[in-house]
Coordinates of C-alpha atoms in Angstrom, one line a residue:
M17 CA 0.3 -0.1 0.3
P18 CA 0.9 3.6 -0.6
C19 CA 2.4 5.5 2.1
M20 CA -0.1 7.9 3.3
K21 CA -0.2 9.8 6.4
K22 CA -3.2 8.3 8.7
S23 CA -5.6 11.8 8.2
E24 CA -5.2 11.0 4.9
R25 CA -6.0 7.0 5.9
K26 CA -8.5 7.6 7.6
K27 CA -10.4 9.8 4.9
Q28 CA -9.9 7.0 2.7
G29 CA -11.9 4.6 5.2
V30 CA -8.5 2.8 5.8
Y31 CA -8.7 0.0 8.3
E32 CA -6.8 0.6 11.2
D33 CA -7.9 -1.6 14.3
N34 CA -6.0 -5.0 12.8
P35 CA -2.3 -4.7 11.2
A36 CA -3.2 -7.6 9.6
A37 CA -6.1 -5.8 6.9
S38 CA -3.8 -2.8 6.5
S39 CA -3.6 -3.4 2.8
C40 CA -7.8 -2.7 3.1
I41 CA -8.8 0.4 1.9
V42 CA -12.6 1.2 1.1
P43 CA -13.0 3.9 -1.6
P44 CA -16.4 6.4 -0.5
D45 CA -19.6 4.8 -1.0
A46 CA -22.1 6.4 -2.8
F47 CA -26.1 5.7 -2.2
I48 CA -29.0 6.5 -3.4
G49 CA -31.3 7.8 -0.2
L50 CA -34.7 6.7 -0.3
P51 CA -37.7 8.6 0.0
P52 CA -35.8 11.2 -1.5
S53 CA -37.1 13.7 1.5
D54 CA -36.4 11.5 4.6
P55 CA -34.3 9.4 3.5
R56 CA -35.3 5.9 5.4
L57 CA -33.1 3.4 2.8
L58 CA -29.8 4.1 1.3
V59 CA -29.3 2.0 -1.9
P60 CA -25.5 1.2 -3.2
L61 CA -25.1 1.5 -6.7
A62 CA -24.6 -1.2 -7.6
S63 CA -26.4 -4.5 -10.0
S64 CA -30.2 -4.8 -10.7
R65 CA -30.5 -7.4 -8.5
I66 CA -28.5 -6.3 -5.2
Q67 CA -30.8 -3.6 -5.6
C68 CA -34.0 -5.0 -5.5
L69 CA -33.3 -7.1 -2.6
S70 CA -32.1 -3.7 -0.7
F71 CA -35.6 -3.8 -0.5
R72 CA -36.0 -6.8 1.7
L73 CA -35.0 -3.8 5.0
Y74 CA -37.5 -1.4 4.1
S75 CA -41.1 -2.1 5.9
P76 CA -43.5 0.3 5.3
G77 CA -46.2 0.2 7.6
S78 CA -49.1 3.0 5.1
P79 CA -51.0 2.0 2.1
L80 CA -48.8 4.8 0.4
G81 CA -45.5 3.7 2.1
K82 CA -46.2 0.1 0.7
L83 CA -46.6 1.8 -2.6
F84 CA -43.3 3.6 -2.7
K85 CA -41.7 0.9 -1.7
W86 CA -43.1 -1.3 -4.6
C87 CA -42.4 1.3 -7.5
G88 CA -38.6 1.5 -6.2
W89 CA -38.1 -2.4 -6.4
L90 CA -39.8 -2.7 -9.4
A91 CA -37.4 0.7 -10.3
A92 CA -34.8 -1.6 -8.9
R93 CA -35.4 -4.5 -11.5
T94 CA -35.9 -2.4 -14.4
G95 CA -32.8 -0.9 -14.1
L96 CA -34.3 3.1 -14.0
L97 CA -33.2 2.8 -10.1
N98 CA -29.6 2.4 -11.1
F99 CA -30.0 4.8 -14.1
A100 CA -31.4 8.0 -11.8
G101 CA -29.2 7.1 -9.2
R102 CA -25.6 7.7 -11.5
L103 CA -26.9 11.1 -11.2
R104 CA -28.6 12.0 -8.3
F105 CA -26.3 9.5 -5.4
A106 CA -25.0 11.2 -3.1
P107 CA -21.7 10.0 -0.8
I108 CA -22.7 8.3 3.2
D109 CA -21.2 11.1 4.6
S110 CA -24.0 13.4 3.1
F111 CA -27.2 11.9 4.7
Q112 CA -28.3 13.7 7.7
T113 CA -30.0 11.5 10.6
T114 CA -30.0 11.9 14.2
N115 CA -27.7 11.8 16.6
N116 CA -28.2 7.9 17.7
I117 CA -26.7 7.1 14.3
Q118 CA -25.3 9.5 12.3
P119 CA -21.8 8.6 13.7
I120 CA -22.5 5.5 11.8
L121 CA -22.3 7.3 8.5
D122 CA -19.0 8.9 8.7
N123 CA -17.1 7.8 5.4
A124 CA -14.5 6.5 7.4
L125 CA -16.0 4.6 10.3
F126 CA -18.3 2.6 7.9
G127 CA -15.1 2.7 5.3
E128 CA -14.0 0.2 8.4
L129 CA -17.1 -1.4 9.3
K130 CA -16.6 -2.7 5.8
C131 CA -13.5 -3.9 6.1
K132 CA -14.1 -5.9 9.6
W133 CA -17.2 -7.7 7.2
V134 CA -15.2 -9.3 4.8
R135 CA -12.2 -10.1 6.8
M136 CA -15.1 -12.0 8.9
L137 CA -16.7 -13.2 6.6
G138 CA -13.5 -14.2 4.0
K139 CA -14.9 -12.4 1.0
G140 CA -15.2 -9.2 -0.7
P141 CA -15.2 -7.1 -1.9
V142 CA -18.7 -6.3 -1.0
A143 CA -22.4 -3.6 -1.1
V144 CA -23.7 -2.6 1.5
A145 CA -28.0 -1.5 1.8
L146 CA -28.6 -0.2 4.5
S147 CA -31.9 0.5 6.8
L148 CA -31.5 3.4 8.8
G149 CA -34.2 2.6 11.5
T150 CA -36.4 4.1 13.7
P151 CA -36.0 7.5 15.3
D152 CA -35.5 6.7 19.7
N153 CA -32.6 5.9 21.8
C154 CA -32.9 2.5 20.7
R155 CA -32.3 3.5 16.9
K156 CA -30.3 0.7 15.0
I157 CA -28.9 0.6 11.8
A158 CA -29.7 -2.2 9.9
A159 CA -28.1 -3.4 6.6
L160 CA -27.8 -6.1 3.8
V161 CA -24.2 -7.1 2.9
F162 CA -23.6 -8.3 -0.6
D163 CA -20.7 -10.2 -3.0
R164 CA -20.0 -8.4 -6.5
E165 CA -22.4 -11.7 -7.3
A166 CA -25.5 -10.0 -5.6
T167 CA -24.8 -12.9 -3.2
P168 CA -26.7 -12.4 0.5
L169 CA -23.9 -12.8 2.7
A170 CA -24.7 -11.4 6.1
F171 CA -27.8 -9.3 7.3
A172 CA -25.9 -7.0 10.2
K173 CA -27.0 -4.6 12.6
V174 CA -25.2 -1.6 14.0
G175 CA -26.1 0.7 17.1
C176 CA -24.2 3.1 19.5
T177 CA -26.7 4.7 21.9
P178 CA -26.4 2.2 25.4
Q179 CA -29.6 1.0 24.9
A180 CA -28.9 -0.1 21.5
R181 CA -25.9 -1.6 22.3
S182 CA -27.4 -3.9 24.7
L183 CA -30.1 -4.6 22.1
I184 CA -27.5 -6.0 20.0
A185 CA -25.5 -7.5 23.1
H186 CA -29.1 -9.5 23.9
E187 CA -29.7 -11.0 20.5
R188 CA -26.6 -12.0 20.7
K189 CA -26.5 -14.1 23.2
T190 CA -30.5 -15.5 22.5
L191 CA -28.8 -16.8 18.8
D192 CA -26.2 -19.2 20.7
V193 CA -29.0 -20.0 22.6
V194 CA -32.0 -20.8 20.5
R195 CA -29.9 -22.4 17.6
T196 CA -29.6 -25.4 20.5
L197 CA -33.4 -25.8 20.6
P198 CA -35.2 -28.4 18.7
L199 CA -37.0 -26.8 16.7
Q200 CA -38.7 -28.4 13.8
H201 CA -40.5 -25.6 11.6
A202 CA -38.3 -22.5 12.5
T203 CA -34.9 -21.8 10.8
I204 CA -32.6 -19.9 13.0
P205 CA -29.7 -16.9 12.1
M206 CA -26.3 -18.0 12.2
L207 CA -24.3 -15.5 14.4
L208 CA -21.4 -14.8 12.1
G209 CA -19.6 -12.4 15.1
Q210 CA -19.5 -8.8 16.6
G211 CA -17.5 -5.8 17.7
T212 CA -17.1 -3.2 17.9
T213 CA -15.5 0.2 16.3
G214 CA -14.6 3.6 17.0
P215 CA -18.6 4.1 19.1
A216 CA -20.6 1.2 17.4
T217 CA -21.3 -1.9 18.4
W218 CA -22.3 -3.9 15.6
L219 CA -23.4 -7.9 15.0
L220 CA -23.5 -10.1 11.3
Q221 CA -25.3 -12.8 11.6
S222 CA -26.7 -15.0 8.5
A223 CA -29.5 -13.6 5.9
L224 CA -32.4 -14.8 6.0
L225 CA -34.1 -14.6 3.1
T226 CA -35.5 -17.5 1.0
G227 CA -38.9 -17.9 1.1
R228 CA -42.0 -15.9 0.7
P229 CA -43.3 -13.0 2.6
S230 CA -44.9 -14.5 5.7
P231 CA -49.2 -13.3 6.2
V232 CA -50.5 -11.2 7.7
V233 CA -53.2 -13.8 8.9
L234 CA -51.2 -16.9 11.1
Q235 CA -51.4 -20.1 9.4
K236 CA -50.8 -23.9 10.2
V237 CA -47.0 -23.3 10.2
H238 CA -47.3 -20.2 12.9
I239 CA -48.9 -22.4 15.1
D240 CA -46.5 -25.7 14.8
F241 CA -43.8 -23.5 15.4
L242 CA -45.1 -21.7 18.3
A243 CA -46.2 -25.3 19.5
D244 CA -42.5 -26.3 19.5
F245 CA -41.5 -23.6 20.5
A246 CA -43.9 -24.3 23.8
Q247 CA -43.3 -27.7 24.3
A248 CA -39.2 -27.3 24.5
T249 CA -39.0 -24.2 27.2
T250 CA -42.8 -24.3 28.8
R251 CA -42.2 -24.2 32.5
V252 CA -44.5 -23.6 35.6
V253 CA -43.2 -21.3 37.8
S254 CA -44.7 -18.7 40.3
F255 CA -45.3 -15.7 37.8
H256 CA -44.3 -12.7 40.6
T257 CA -41.1 -14.2 40.1
N258 CA -41.0 -13.3 35.9
G259 CA -39.0 -10.6 34.8
I260 CA -41.1 -8.2 32.8
W261 CA -43.6 -8.8 34.7
K262 CA -41.4 -7.5 37.7
Q263 CA -40.4 -4.6 34.9
L264 CA -44.4 -3.6 34.2
Q265 CA -44.2 -3.4 38.3
R266 CA -41.0 -0.9 38.1
I267 CA -43.2 0.9 35.4
L268 CA -46.3 1.3 37.1
K269 CA -44.2 3.1 40.4
K270 CA -43.2 5.9 38.9
P271 CA -45.8 8.7 39.5
V272 CA -46.9 9.7 35.1
L273 CA -47.1 6.3 32.4
P274 CA -43.8 6.1 30.7
I275 CA -46.8 5.8 27.4
K276 CA -44.7 5.2 24.3
S277 CA -45.0 7.6 21.3
G278 CA -48.2 6.9 19.0
F279 CA -50.4 5.8 21.8
E280 CA -50.9 9.5 23.8
V281 CA -53.6 9.8 22.4
E282 CA -55.1 6.7 24.0
K283 CA -53.9 7.9 27.8
P284 CA -57.3 7.1 29.6
F285 CA -58.1 3.4 28.0
I286 CA -54.3 2.7 29.0
S287 CA -54.7 4.0 32.3
E288 CA -58.3 2.2 32.8
L289 CA -56.3 -1.1 31.7
V290 CA -53.9 -0.2 34.3
R291 CA -56.1 0.0 36.6
R292 CA -58.2 -2.7 35.4
F293 CA -54.7 -5.4 35.4
Q294 CA -54.0 -3.5 39.4
A295 CA -56.9 -4.5 40.8
S296 CA -56.8 -8.3 39.4
G297 CA -52.8 -9.1 38.7
T298 CA -52.4 -10.2 42.9
E299 CA -54.6 -11.9 42.6
E300 CA -53.3 -13.6 39.2
T301 CA -49.4 -13.3 40.4
T302 CA -50.0 -16.1 43.2
K303 CA -51.0 -18.5 40.7
S304 CA -48.9 -20.8 39.2
W305 CA -48.2 -19.9 35.8
P306 CA -46.7 -22.3 32.8
V307 CA -44.3 -19.7 31.1
S308 CA -42.0 -19.8 28.8
A309 CA -39.7 -18.7 26.0
A310 CA -41.1 -15.8 23.6
H311 CA -38.9 -14.3 20.9
G312 CA -39.9 -11.1 22.0
D313 CA -41.9 -9.0 18.1
F314 CA -43.2 -11.8 17.0
A315 CA -45.0 -10.0 13.6
P316 CA -45.0 -10.8 9.9
W317 CA -42.0 -8.1 8.8
N318 CA -39.8 -10.3 10.9
M319 CA -40.0 -13.8 9.5
R320 CA -40.5 -15.8 6.5
L321 CA -42.1 -19.1 5.1
A322 CA -40.0 -21.0 2.8
E323 CA -40.3 -25.2 2.4
G324 CA -42.6 -25.8 5.0
K325 CA -41.2 -23.3 8.2
I326 CA -40.4 -20.1 9.6
A327 CA -37.1 -18.1 8.6
L328 CA -37.4 -16.0 11.9
F329 CA -34.8 -13.5 12.8
D330 CA -34.7 -9.9 14.2
W331 CA -34.2 -12.0 18.0
E332 CA -33.1 -8.4 20.0
Y333 CA -36.7 -8.5 22.1
F334 CA -36.1 -12.2 23.3
L335 CA -38.2 -13.2 26.5
P336 CA -36.8 -16.0 28.3
E337 CA -40.0 -16.4 30.1
A338 CA -42.8 -15.0 29.0
P339 CA -46.5 -16.2 30.2
V340 CA -47.9 -18.8 27.5
G341 CA -48.9 -17.4 24.3
W342 CA -47.9 -14.1 24.1
D343 CA -45.9 -15.3 21.2
L344 CA -49.7 -15.6 20.4
L345 CA -51.5 -13.3 21.2
Y346 CA -48.7 -10.4 19.7
F347 CA -49.2 -10.8 17.3
L348 CA -52.7 -11.1 16.4
F349 CA -52.8 -7.9 18.3
R350 CA -49.9 -5.9 16.9
V351 CA -51.1 -6.7 12.6
D352 CA -54.4 -4.9 14.0
N353 CA -52.6 -2.0 15.1
L354 CA -50.0 -1.1 13.0
I355 CA -50.8 -2.9 9.8
K356 CA -55.1 -2.3 10.5
R357 CA -54.8 0.5 11.8
K358 CA -56.7 0.1 15.1
A359 CA -56.2 1.5 18.3
L360 CA -56.2 -0.9 21.8
E361 CA -59.1 0.4 23.0
Q362 CA -60.9 -1.2 19.6
I363 CA -58.5 -4.9 19.6
W364 CA -59.2 -4.9 23.8
S365 CA -63.9 -4.8 22.8
E366 CA -63.0 -6.5 19.5
F367 CA -60.6 -9.4 22.3
H368 CA -64.0 -9.3 25.2
S369 CA -66.3 -9.7 21.7
G370 CA -64.6 -13.1 20.8
A371 CA -62.5 -12.1 18.2
Y372 CA -59.5 -14.0 19.0
R373 CA -61.2 -16.5 20.1
N374 CA -60.4 -19.0 18.1
M375 CA -56.7 -18.6 17.2
L376 CA -56.1 -19.4 21.2
D377 CA -58.3 -22.1 20.9
K378 CA -55.1 -24.3 18.2
W379 CA -53.2 -23.1 19.9
E380 CA -53.4 -24.6 23.2
K381 CA -54.8 -27.7 21.1
A382 CA -51.7 -27.9 19.5
T383 CA -49.4 -27.5 22.5
G384 CA -51.0 -28.9 25.7
F385 CA -51.2 -26.0 27.4
Q386 CA -53.8 -23.6 28.9
V387 CA -54.0 -20.4 29.2
P388 CA -54.8 -19.8 32.9
D389 CA -56.5 -16.1 31.6
R390 CA -56.9 -15.4 28.7
Q391 CA -58.4 -11.2 29.3
F392 CA -55.3 -11.1 31.6
L393 CA -53.0 -12.3 29.6
A394 CA -54.9 -10.2 26.4
T395 CA -54.0 -6.6 29.1
F396 CA -50.6 -7.2 29.8
V397 CA -49.5 -7.6 25.8
L398 CA -51.4 -4.5 25.5
L399 CA -49.8 -2.7 27.8
S400 CA -46.9 -3.7 26.8
F401 CA -47.6 -1.8 23.6
A402 CA -48.6 0.8 25.3
L403 CA -45.3 1.1 27.4
D404 CA -42.7 -0.4 25.1
L405 CA -42.4 -3.1 28.0
V406 CA -40.3 -5.7 25.6
P407 CA -37.4 -2.9 25.1
R408 CA -37.2 -1.4 28.2
W409 CA -37.1 -5.0 29.8
V410 CA -34.2 -5.7 27.8
C411 CA -32.8 -2.8 27.7
G412 CA -32.5 -2.5 31.8
Q413 CA -31.3 -6.1 32.0
R414 CA -28.3 -5.8 29.6
I415 CA -27.6 -2.7 31.7
D416 CA -27.7 -4.1 34.8
E417 CA -25.4 -6.7 33.9
D418 CA -22.4 -4.8 32.0
S419 CA -22.7 -3.0 35.6
T420 CA -22.4 -6.4 37.8
G421 CA -19.6 -7.7 35.1
T422 CA -21.4 -10.9 33.9

């Protein structure tokens, strides 16, 4: 490598952490930002196939967003996106975002990340598509890494905030645990690597892109997986020892309910739901409840269906002990809330009218377990949405572990 000053090496994105990789020089990356007005997806200047697959990172909830995604995918497939992008491309450090992920868009840091990934995967050069995530304290960048033949090599997560680093560490630990379970109806990502580069913590795992997107209606393959998962992990405990329950109790002791952004308009109903939950909680938590591991974000956008199995990814909200049936109701309620745009109060009303009874019956028959109190579980899941309960628990748990050195 020609002799360069340190500042010049940094400007060009030279990998400096490992002397064995000192020959890795990454030119500044160029991307097409979509949507153009407020980019959430950065598509690389690359082959049409890479650009098409890049849209797997973009999961808008609104009909307009879905239409935009379909149009972008069509433009990528026909080559129009690449043609237009060469007129409107921009280097990675020109995109402005929140302070939570802005450091990752530094050209030098991103170049070092790519070099580490190339060495870890044993293949290069690579092209990388980026999703800029949701603006909150847990915000991370998600990435798909491709080789020059457009073969997906890995899926990556990169974060800078304490919350994002906690979630990445939790997912790393989870992947090692879940892959040891006897799950006949699921494909679980393989952990490919992890590390820290500058202010960023990152995780590499196998990219599960085969098959078709999961429908928003639960099918037999979903129930089969949930049955496998429950039968492999369920045990009966005294509910008051449950970690997610303890987290909820800590939140309910606060003078003001920390309602998640987007749910503030439902504050009166959420407050009433809390009151009912507390009224029945003492009696319920003295019972012995079956608890099982839960994916924690079991929703259509975190899975694909292939060869009669669920390819299930995004394990950062994994719960080692959740009330049985948690993932099932989470899927049903999340679809109704985020995709069908139903308010929590409407979901609650439909639950009482028996709208979800059939699926719960199917789940109980397939697993051999029974939910001791369906109303109590439904209330718990709805509160987890409104109070952002699962990420609060995961981040708090990880921070507690780090502070004690465990």
